[in-house]
mmCIF file of C-alpha atoms in Angstrom:
data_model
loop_
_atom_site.group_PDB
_atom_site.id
_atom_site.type_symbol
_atom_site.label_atom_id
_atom_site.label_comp_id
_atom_site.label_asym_id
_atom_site.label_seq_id
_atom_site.Cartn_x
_atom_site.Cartn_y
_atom_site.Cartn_z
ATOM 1 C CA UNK A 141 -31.801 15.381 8.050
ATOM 2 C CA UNK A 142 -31.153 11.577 7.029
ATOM 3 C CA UNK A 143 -32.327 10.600 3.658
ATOM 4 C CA UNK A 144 -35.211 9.106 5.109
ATOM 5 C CA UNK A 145 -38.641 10.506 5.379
ATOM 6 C CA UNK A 146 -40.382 10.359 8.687
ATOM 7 C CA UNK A 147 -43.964 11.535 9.331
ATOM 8 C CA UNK A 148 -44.470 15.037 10.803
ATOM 9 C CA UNK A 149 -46.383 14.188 13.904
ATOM 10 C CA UNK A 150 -45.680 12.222 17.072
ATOM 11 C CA UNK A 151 -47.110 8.863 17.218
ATOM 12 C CA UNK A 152 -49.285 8.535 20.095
ATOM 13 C CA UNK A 153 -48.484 5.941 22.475
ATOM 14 C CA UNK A 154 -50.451 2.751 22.014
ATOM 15 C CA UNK A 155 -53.124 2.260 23.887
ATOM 16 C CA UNK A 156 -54.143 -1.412 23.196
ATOM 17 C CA UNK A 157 -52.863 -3.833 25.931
ATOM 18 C CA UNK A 158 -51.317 -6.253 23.346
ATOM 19 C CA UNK A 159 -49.502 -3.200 21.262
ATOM 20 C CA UNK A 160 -48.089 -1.652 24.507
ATOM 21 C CA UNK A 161 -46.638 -4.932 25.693
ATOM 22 C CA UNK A 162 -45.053 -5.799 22.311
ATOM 23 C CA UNK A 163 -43.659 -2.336 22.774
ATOM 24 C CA UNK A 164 -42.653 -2.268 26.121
ATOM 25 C CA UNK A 165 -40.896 -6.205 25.024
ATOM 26 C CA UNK A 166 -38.755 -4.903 22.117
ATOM 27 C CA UNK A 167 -38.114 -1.526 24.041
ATOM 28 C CA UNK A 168 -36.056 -4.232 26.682
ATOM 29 C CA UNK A 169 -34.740 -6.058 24.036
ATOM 30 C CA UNK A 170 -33.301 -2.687 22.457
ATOM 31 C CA UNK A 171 -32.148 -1.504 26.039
ATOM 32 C CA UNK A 172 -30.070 -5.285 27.368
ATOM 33 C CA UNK A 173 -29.368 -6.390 23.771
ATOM 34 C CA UNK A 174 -25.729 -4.167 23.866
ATOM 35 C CA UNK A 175 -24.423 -5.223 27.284
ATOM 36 C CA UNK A 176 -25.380 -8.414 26.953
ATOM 37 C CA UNK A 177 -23.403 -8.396 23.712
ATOM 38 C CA UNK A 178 -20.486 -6.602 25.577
ATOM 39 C CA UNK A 179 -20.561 -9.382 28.348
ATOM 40 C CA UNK A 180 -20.331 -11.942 25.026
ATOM 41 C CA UNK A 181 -17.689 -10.028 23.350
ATOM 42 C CA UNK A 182 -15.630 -9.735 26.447
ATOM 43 C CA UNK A 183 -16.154 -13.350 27.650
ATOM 44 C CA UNK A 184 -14.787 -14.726 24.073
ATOM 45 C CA UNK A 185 -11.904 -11.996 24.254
ATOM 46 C CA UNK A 186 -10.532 -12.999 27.775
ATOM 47 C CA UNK A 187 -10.658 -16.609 26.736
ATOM 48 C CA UNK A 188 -8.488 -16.457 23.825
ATOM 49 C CA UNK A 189 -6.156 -14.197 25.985
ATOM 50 C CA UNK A 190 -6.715 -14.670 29.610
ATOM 51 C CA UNK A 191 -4.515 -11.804 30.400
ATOM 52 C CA UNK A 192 -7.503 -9.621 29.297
ATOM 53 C CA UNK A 193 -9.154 -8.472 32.251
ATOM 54 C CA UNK A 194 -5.856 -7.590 33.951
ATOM 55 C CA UNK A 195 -5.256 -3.744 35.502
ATOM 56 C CA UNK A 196 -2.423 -2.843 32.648
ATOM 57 C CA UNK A 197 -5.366 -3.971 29.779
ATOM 58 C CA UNK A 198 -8.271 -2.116 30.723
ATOM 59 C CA UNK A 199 -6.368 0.590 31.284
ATOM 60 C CA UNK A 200 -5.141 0.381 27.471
ATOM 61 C CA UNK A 201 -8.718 -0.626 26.462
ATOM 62 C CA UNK A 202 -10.174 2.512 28.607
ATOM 63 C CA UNK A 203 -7.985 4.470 26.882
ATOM 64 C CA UNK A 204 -8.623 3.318 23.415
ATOM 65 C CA UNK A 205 -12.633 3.543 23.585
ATOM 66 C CA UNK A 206 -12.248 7.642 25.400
ATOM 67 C CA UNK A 207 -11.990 8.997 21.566
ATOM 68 C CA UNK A 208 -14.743 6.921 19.990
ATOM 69 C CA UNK A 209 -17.094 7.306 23.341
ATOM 70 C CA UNK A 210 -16.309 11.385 22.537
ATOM 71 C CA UNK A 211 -16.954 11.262 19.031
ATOM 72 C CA UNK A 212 -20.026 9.413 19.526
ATOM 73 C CA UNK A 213 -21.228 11.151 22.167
ATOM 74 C CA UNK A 214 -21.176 14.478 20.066
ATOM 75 C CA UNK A 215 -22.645 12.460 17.360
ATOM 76 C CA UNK A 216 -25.685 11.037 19.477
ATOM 77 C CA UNK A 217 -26.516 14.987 19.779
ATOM 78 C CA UNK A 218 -26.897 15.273 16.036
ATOM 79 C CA UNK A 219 -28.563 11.337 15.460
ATOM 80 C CA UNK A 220 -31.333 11.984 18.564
ATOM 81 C CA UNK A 221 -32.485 14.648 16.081
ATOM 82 C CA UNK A 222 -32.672 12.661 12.987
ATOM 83 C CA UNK A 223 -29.435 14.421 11.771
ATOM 84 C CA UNK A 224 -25.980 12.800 10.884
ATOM 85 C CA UNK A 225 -22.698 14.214 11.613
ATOM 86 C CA UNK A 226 -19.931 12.796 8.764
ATOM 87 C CA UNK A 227 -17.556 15.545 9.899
ATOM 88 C CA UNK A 228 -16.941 15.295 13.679
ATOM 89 C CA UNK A 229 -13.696 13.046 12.930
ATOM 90 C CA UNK A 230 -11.854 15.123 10.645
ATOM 91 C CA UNK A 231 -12.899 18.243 12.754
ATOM 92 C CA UNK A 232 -11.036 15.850 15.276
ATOM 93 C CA UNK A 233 -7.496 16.164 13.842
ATOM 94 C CA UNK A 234 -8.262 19.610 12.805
ATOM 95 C CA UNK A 235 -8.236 19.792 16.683
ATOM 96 C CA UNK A 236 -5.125 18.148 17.065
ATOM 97 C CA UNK A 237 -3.686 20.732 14.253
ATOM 98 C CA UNK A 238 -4.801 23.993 16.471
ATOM 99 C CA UNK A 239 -4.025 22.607 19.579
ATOM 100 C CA UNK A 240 -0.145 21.618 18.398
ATOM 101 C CA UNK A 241 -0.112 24.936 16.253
ATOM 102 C CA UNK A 242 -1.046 27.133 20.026
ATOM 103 C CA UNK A 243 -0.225 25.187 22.952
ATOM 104 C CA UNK A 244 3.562 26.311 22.982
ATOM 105 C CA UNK A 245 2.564 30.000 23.322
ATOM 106 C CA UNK A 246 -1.012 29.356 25.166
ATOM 107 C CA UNK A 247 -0.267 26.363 27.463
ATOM 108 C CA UNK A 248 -3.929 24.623 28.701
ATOM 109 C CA UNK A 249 -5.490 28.445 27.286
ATOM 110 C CA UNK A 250 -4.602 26.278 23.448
ATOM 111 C CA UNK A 251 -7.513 23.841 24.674
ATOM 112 C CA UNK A 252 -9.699 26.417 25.194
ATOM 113 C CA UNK A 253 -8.817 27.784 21.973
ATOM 114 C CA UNK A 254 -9.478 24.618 20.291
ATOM 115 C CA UNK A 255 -12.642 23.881 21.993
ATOM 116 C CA UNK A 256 -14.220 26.956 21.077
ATOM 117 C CA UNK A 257 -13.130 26.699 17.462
ATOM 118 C CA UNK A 258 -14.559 23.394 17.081
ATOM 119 C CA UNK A 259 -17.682 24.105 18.715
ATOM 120 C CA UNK A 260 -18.031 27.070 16.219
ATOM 121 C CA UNK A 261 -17.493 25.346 13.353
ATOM 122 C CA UNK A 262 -20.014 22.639 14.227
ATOM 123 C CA UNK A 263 -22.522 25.362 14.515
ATOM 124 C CA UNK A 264 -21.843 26.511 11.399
ATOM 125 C CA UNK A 265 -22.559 23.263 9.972
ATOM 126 C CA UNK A 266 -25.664 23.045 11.847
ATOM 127 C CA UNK A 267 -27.276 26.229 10.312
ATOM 128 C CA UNK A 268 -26.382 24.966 6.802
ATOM 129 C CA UNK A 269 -28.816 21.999 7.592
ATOM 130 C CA UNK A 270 -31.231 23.940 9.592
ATOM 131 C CA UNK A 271 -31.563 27.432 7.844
ATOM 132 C CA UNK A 272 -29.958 26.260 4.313
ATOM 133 C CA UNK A 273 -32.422 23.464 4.347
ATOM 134 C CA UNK A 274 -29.887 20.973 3.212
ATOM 135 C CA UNK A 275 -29.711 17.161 3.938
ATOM 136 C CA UNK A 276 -27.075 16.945 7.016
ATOM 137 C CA UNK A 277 -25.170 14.117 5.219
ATOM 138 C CA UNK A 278 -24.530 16.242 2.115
ATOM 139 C CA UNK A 279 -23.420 19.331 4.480
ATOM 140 C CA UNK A 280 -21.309 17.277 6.653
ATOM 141 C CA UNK A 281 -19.686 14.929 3.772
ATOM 142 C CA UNK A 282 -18.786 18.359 2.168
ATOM 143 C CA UNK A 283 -17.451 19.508 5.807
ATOM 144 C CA UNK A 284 -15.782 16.595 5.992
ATOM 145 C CA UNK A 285 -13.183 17.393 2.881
ATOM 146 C CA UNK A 286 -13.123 20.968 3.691
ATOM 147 C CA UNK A 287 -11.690 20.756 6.753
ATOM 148 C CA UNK A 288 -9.919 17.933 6.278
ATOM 149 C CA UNK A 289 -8.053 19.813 3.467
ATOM 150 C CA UNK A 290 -7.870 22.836 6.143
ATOM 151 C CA UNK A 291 -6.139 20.548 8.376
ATOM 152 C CA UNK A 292 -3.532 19.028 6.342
ATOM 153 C CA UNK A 293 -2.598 22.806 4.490
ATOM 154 C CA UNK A 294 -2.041 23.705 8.279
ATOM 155 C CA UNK A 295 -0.187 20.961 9.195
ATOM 156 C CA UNK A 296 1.771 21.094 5.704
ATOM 157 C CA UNK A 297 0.875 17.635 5.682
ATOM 158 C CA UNK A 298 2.706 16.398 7.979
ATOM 159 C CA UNK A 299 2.852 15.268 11.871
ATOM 160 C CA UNK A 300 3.858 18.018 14.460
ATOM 161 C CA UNK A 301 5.134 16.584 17.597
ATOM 162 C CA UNK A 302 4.159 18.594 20.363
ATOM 163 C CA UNK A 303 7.134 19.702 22.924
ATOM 164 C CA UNK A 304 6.559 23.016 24.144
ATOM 165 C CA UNK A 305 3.551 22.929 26.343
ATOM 166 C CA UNK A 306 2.689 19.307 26.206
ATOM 167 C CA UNK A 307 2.320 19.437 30.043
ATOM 168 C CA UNK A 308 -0.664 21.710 29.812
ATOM 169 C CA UNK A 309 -2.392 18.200 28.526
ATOM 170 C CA UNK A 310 0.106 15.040 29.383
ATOM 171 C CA UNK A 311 -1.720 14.718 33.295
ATOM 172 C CA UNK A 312 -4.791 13.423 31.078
ATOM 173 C CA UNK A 313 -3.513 10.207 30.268
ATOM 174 C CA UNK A 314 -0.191 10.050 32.332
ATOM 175 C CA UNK A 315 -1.606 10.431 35.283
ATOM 176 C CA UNK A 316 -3.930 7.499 37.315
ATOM 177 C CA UNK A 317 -6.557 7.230 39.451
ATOM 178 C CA UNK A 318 -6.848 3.318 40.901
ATOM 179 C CA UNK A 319 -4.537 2.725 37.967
ATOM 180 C CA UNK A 320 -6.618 4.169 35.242
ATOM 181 C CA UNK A 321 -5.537 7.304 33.170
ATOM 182 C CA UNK A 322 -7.005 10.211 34.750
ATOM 183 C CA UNK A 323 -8.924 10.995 30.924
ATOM 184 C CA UNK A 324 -11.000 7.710 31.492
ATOM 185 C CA UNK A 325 -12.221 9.252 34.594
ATOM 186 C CA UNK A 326 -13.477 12.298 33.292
ATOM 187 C CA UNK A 327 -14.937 10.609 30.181
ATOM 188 C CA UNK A 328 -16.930 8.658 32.225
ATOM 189 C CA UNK A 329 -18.093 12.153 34.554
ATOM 190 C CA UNK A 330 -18.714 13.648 31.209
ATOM 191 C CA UNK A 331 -20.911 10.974 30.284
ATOM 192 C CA UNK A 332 -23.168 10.892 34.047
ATOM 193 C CA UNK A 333 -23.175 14.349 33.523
ATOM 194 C CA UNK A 334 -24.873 14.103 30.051
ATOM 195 C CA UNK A 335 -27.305 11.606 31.788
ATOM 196 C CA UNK A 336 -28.269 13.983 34.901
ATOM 197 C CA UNK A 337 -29.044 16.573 32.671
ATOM 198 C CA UNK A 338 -31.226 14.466 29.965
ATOM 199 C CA UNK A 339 -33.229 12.676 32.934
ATOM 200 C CA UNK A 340 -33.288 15.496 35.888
ATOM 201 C CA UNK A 341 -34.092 18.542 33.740
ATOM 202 C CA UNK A 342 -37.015 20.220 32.904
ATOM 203 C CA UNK A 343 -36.329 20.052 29.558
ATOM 204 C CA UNK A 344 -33.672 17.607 29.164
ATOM 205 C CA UNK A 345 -35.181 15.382 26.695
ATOM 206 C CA UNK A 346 -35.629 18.396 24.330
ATOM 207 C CA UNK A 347 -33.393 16.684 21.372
ATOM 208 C CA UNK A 348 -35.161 13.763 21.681
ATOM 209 C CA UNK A 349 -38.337 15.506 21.367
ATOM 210 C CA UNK A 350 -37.544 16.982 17.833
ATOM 211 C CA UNK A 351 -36.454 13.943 16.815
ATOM 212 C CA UNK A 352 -39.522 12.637 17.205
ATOM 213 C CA UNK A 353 -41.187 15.238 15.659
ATOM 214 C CA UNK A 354 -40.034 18.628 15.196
ATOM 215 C CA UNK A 355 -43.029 19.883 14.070
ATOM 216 C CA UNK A 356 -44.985 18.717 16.679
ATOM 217 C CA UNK A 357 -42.078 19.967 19.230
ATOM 218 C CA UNK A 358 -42.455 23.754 17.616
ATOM 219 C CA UNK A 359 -46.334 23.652 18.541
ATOM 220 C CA UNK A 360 -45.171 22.571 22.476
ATOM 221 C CA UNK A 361 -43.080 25.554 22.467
ATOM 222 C CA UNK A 362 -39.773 23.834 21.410
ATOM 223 C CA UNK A 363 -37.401 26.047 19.642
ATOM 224 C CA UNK A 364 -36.407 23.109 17.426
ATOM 225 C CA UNK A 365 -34.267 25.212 14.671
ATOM 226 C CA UNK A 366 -31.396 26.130 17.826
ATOM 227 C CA UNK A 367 -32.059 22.678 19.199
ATOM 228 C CA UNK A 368 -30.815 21.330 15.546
ATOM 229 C CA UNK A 369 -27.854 24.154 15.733
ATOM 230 C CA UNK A 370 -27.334 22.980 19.173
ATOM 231 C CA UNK A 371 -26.740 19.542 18.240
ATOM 232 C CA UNK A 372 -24.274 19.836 15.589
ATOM 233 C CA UNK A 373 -22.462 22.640 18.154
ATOM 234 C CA UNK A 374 -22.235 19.918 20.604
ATOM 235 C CA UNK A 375 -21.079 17.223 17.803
ATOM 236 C CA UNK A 376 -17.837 20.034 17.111
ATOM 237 C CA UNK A 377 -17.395 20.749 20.654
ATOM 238 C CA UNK A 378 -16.789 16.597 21.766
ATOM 239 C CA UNK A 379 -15.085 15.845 18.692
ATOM 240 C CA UNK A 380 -12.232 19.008 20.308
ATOM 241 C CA UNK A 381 -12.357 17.550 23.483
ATOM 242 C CA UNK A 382 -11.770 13.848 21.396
ATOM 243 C CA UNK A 383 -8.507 15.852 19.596
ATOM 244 C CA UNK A 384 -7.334 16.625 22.899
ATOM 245 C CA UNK A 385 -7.244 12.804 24.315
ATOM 246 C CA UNK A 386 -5.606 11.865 21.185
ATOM 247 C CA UNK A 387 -2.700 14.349 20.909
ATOM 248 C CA UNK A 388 -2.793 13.849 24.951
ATOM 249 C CA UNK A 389 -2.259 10.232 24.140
ATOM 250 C CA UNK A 390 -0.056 10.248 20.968
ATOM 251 C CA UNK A 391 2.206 13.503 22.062
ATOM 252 C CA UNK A 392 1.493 14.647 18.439
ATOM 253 C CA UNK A 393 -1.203 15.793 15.977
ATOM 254 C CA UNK A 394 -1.986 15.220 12.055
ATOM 255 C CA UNK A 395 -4.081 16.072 9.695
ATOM 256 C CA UNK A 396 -5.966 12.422 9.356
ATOM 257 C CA UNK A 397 -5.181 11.434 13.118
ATOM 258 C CA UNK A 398 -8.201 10.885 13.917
ATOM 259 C CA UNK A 399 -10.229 10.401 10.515
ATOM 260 C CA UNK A 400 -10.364 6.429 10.942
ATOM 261 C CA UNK A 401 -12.707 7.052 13.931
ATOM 262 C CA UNK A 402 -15.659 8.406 12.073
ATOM 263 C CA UNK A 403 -17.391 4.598 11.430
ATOM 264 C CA UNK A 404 -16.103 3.240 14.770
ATOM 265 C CA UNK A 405 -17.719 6.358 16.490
ATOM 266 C CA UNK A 406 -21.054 6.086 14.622
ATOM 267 C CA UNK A 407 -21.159 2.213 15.017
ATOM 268 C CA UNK A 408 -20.892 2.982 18.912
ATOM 269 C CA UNK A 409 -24.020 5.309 18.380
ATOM 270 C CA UNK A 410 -25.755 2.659 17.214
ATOM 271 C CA UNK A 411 -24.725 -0.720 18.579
ATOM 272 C CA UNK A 412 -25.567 0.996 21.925
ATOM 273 C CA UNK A 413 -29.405 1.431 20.767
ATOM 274 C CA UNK A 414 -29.900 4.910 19.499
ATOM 275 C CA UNK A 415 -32.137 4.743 17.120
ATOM 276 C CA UNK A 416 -30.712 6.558 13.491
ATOM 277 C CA UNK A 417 -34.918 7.821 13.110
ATOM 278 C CA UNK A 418 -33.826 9.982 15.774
ATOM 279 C CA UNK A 419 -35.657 10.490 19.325
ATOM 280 C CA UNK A 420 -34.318 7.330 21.071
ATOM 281 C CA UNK A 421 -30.817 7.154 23.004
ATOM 282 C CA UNK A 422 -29.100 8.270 26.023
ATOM 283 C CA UNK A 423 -25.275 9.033 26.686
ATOM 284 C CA UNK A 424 -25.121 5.350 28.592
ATOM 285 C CA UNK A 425 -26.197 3.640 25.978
ATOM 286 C CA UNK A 426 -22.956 5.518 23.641
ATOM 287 C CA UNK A 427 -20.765 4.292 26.328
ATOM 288 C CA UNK A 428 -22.111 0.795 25.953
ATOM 289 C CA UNK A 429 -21.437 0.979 22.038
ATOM 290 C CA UNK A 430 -18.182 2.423 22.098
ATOM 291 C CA UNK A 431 -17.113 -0.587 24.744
ATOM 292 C CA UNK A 432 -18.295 -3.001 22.577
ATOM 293 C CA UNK A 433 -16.376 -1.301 19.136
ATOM 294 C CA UNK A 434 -12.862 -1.124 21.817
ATOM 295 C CA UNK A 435 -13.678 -4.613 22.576
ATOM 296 C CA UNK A 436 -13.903 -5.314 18.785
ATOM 297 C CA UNK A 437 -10.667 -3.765 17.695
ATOM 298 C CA UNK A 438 -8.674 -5.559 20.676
ATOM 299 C CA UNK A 439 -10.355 -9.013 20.228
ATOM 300 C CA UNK A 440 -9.517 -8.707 16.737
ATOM 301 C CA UNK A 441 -5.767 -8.003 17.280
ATOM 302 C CA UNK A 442 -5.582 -10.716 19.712
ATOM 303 C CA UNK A 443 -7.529 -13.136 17.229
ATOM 304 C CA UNK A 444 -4.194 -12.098 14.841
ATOM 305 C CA UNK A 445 -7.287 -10.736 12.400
ATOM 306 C CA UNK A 446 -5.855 -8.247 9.967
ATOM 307 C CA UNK A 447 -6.804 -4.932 11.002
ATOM 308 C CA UNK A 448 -7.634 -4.117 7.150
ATOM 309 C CA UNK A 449 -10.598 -6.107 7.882
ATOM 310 C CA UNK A 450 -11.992 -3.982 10.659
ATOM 311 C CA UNK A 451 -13.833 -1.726 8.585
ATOM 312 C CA UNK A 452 -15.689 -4.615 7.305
ATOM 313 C CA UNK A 453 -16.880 -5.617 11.089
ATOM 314 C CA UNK A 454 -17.823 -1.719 11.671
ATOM 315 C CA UNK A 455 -19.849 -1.817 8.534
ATOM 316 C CA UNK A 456 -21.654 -5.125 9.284
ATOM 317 C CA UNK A 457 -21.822 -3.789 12.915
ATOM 318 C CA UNK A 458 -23.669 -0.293 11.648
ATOM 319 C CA UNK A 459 -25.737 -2.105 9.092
ATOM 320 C CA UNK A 460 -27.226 -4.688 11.509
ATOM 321 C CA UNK A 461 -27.863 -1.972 14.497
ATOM 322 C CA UNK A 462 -29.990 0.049 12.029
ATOM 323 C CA UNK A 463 -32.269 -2.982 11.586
ATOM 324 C CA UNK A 464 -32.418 -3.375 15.058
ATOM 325 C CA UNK A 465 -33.045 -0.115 16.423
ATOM 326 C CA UNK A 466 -35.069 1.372 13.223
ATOM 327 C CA UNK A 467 -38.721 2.448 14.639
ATOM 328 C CA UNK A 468 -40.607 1.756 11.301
ATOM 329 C CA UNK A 469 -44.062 2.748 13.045
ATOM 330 C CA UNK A 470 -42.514 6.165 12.239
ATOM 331 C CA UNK A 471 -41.630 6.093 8.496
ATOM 332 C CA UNK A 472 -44.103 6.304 5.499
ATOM 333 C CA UNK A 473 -40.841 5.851 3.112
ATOM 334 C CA UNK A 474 -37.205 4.288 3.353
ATOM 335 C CA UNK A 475 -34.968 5.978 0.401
#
C-alpha cells in the first residue's frame, strides 16, 4: 500500500443536505477540472503553432500519448486500490527485450509470449505486497532495478533492431484508419472496453471497492487479497501491450526504452482525477490525463523549452493533482 494510512472502514455517505452538496460540488470539479485543462492546454498549443490541430499532428500526438495512456491504464489498476506500481515502465522495455529476443522465430506468437510474461511477473509483484505484507512502493522500487538489470543483461546493453518478424507488429502503427495509426484505434477500444466492464458489470467496481476499504470489502464478500494480485497482474499485462506500441513504433527495443515513461504515466493517473487514496477513477479519466501529459511534451517542444525540464512539469503536475484529488475525509494520518 502507499505510505499513507487510511481508516479501515468505508465512510458512509453524508447525509446532511449541506455536506452532500459540497460533495456532489467538488466531485464535478474533480470530474471537468482535466478536460477543461486539456481544452486550455490545447488552445495555448495551437496558437503558438497553428499547424497543431492538423491530420499529420494528431496523428503524431495520438501516437505519442498510446504508451503513457497503457502504462497508466495498468497503473490506475494498482492506484484504485491504494497501491503504487514504480515498476510497470521498466517491465516495459523488458517487453521490448522479449519481444525483439522471439519475434524472429515466433512471429505475432512473440506478443503473446511477452504478454503473458509480463502479466506474470506483475503478479508476482502483487503477492509480495499482498501476502508478504510489504509497502507496494518498496516492492515495486526494488522490481524496478531488478528487472531493469534483467533487461539490459538480456539486451547486453544495447539496442536490438528488430528485422525478422517485424511485420507480425508494423500494421499497428503503419497502418491507418481515417488517417490515424491503427494502434490509436485499439487504445481507445481498449479503454471503452475497460469502461463497459467497470460500469455494466455486476461487480465491476470491485477495485474501487477495496480501495475504499478492503476490510470492509472482505465482510461484503470481496476477495480483496486476488483483487490486489489482480491489479498489479493487470499493471504487467498493459505495460507488455505498452512494449509492443513502442518497439511497433521505434522498429527496435532497449533495455531503458521505455523507463522515462514511469512519471509521465503516473502524472496521467492523476491529472485525470484518480484519486492516489485509492477508490476513485475510471479508464476515461486516464485517457484524459495522458492527453493532457502528450499535450505537455509537444507544447513544450514547440515553446523551444528544453526537454531536460520536463521532468520538472511532470513533478509539479503529480504534486498538484495529489492535492486536488486527495479525499482527506478518509485519512487519520499523512506520512
Amino acid at each position: 500500500m502507499i505510505a499513507v494510512a487510511t481508516s479501515t472502514a468505508v465512510p458512509a455517505p453524508t447525509t446532511e443536505r449541506g455536506g452532500a452538496l459540497s460533495f456532489l460540488t467538488v466531485d464535478r470539479l474533480r470530474m471537468a477540472g482535466p478536460p477543461v485543462i486539456l481544452v486550455v492546454l490545447a488552445l495555448l498549443v495551437t496558437i503558438a503553432e497553428p499547424a497543431f490541430f492538423s491530420v499529420n499532428a494528431l496523428s503524431v500526438v495520438s501516437m505519442q500519448a498510446v504508451p503513457i495512456l497503457l502504462l497508466g491504464l495498468g497503473q490506475m489498476f494498482v492506484i484504485l486500490t491504494g497501491g503504487i506500481d514504480l515498476s510497470n515502465a521498466a517491465l516495459a522495455s523488458l517487453s521490448t527485450i522479449i519481444l525483439a529476443k522471439t519475434i524472429g522465430t515466433l512471429g505475432p506468437g512473440a506478443v503473446v509470449v511477452s504478454l503473458l510474461a509480463l502479466t506474470v511477473i506483475g503478479a508476482i509483484s502483487g503477492a509480495l505486497v499482498v501476502y508478504g505484507q510489504v509497502p507496494s512502493f518498496v516492492v515495486t522500487l526494488g522490481a524496478l532495478g531488478f528487472w531493469g538489470a534483467i533487461s539490459m543483461v538480456a539486451s547486453s546493453s544495447s539496442t536490438i533492431y528488430i528485422d525478422s518478424g517485424y511485420d507480425a507488429i508494423f500494421w499497428l502503427t503503419s497502418w491507418t484508419f481515417l488517417s490515424i495509426p491503427v494502434g490509436v484505434w485499439i487504445t481507445v477500444g481498449i479503454v471503452a472496453g475497460i469502461f463497459a466492464l467497470m460500469r455494466f458489470l455486476p461487480r465491476g467496481h470491485v477495485f474501487h471497492v477495496v480501495g475504499l476499504g478492503e476490510k470492509a470489502a472482505m465482510m461484503s464478500g470481496v476477495r480483496a487479497p486476488l483483487v490486489r494480485v489482480g491489479a498489479f497482474a493487470l499493471s504487467g499485462l498493459f505495460a507488455g501491450l505498452a512494449g509492443v506500441m513502442l518497439s511497433s513504433q521505434q522498429q527496435s527495443a532497449a533495455p531503458t526504452l521505455a523507463d522515462s515513461l514511469m512519471l509521465p504515466a503516473i502524472a496521467a493517473v492523476l491529472v485525470g482525477g484518480c484519486a492516489v487514496t485509492g477508490g476513485v477513477g475510471g479508464a476515461w479519466r486516464v485517457l484524459i490525463g495522458a492527453l493532457i501529459v502528450t499535450v505537455l511534451r509537444v507544447g513544450g517542444a514547440v515553446a523551444g523549452i528544453n526537454p531536460s525540464y520536463q521532468q520538472i512539469v511532470y513533478g509539479a503536475v503529480v504534486v498538484i493533482a495529489v492535492l486536488l484529488t486527495l479525499d482527506r475525509s478518509q485519512l487519520s494520518i499523512i506520512k
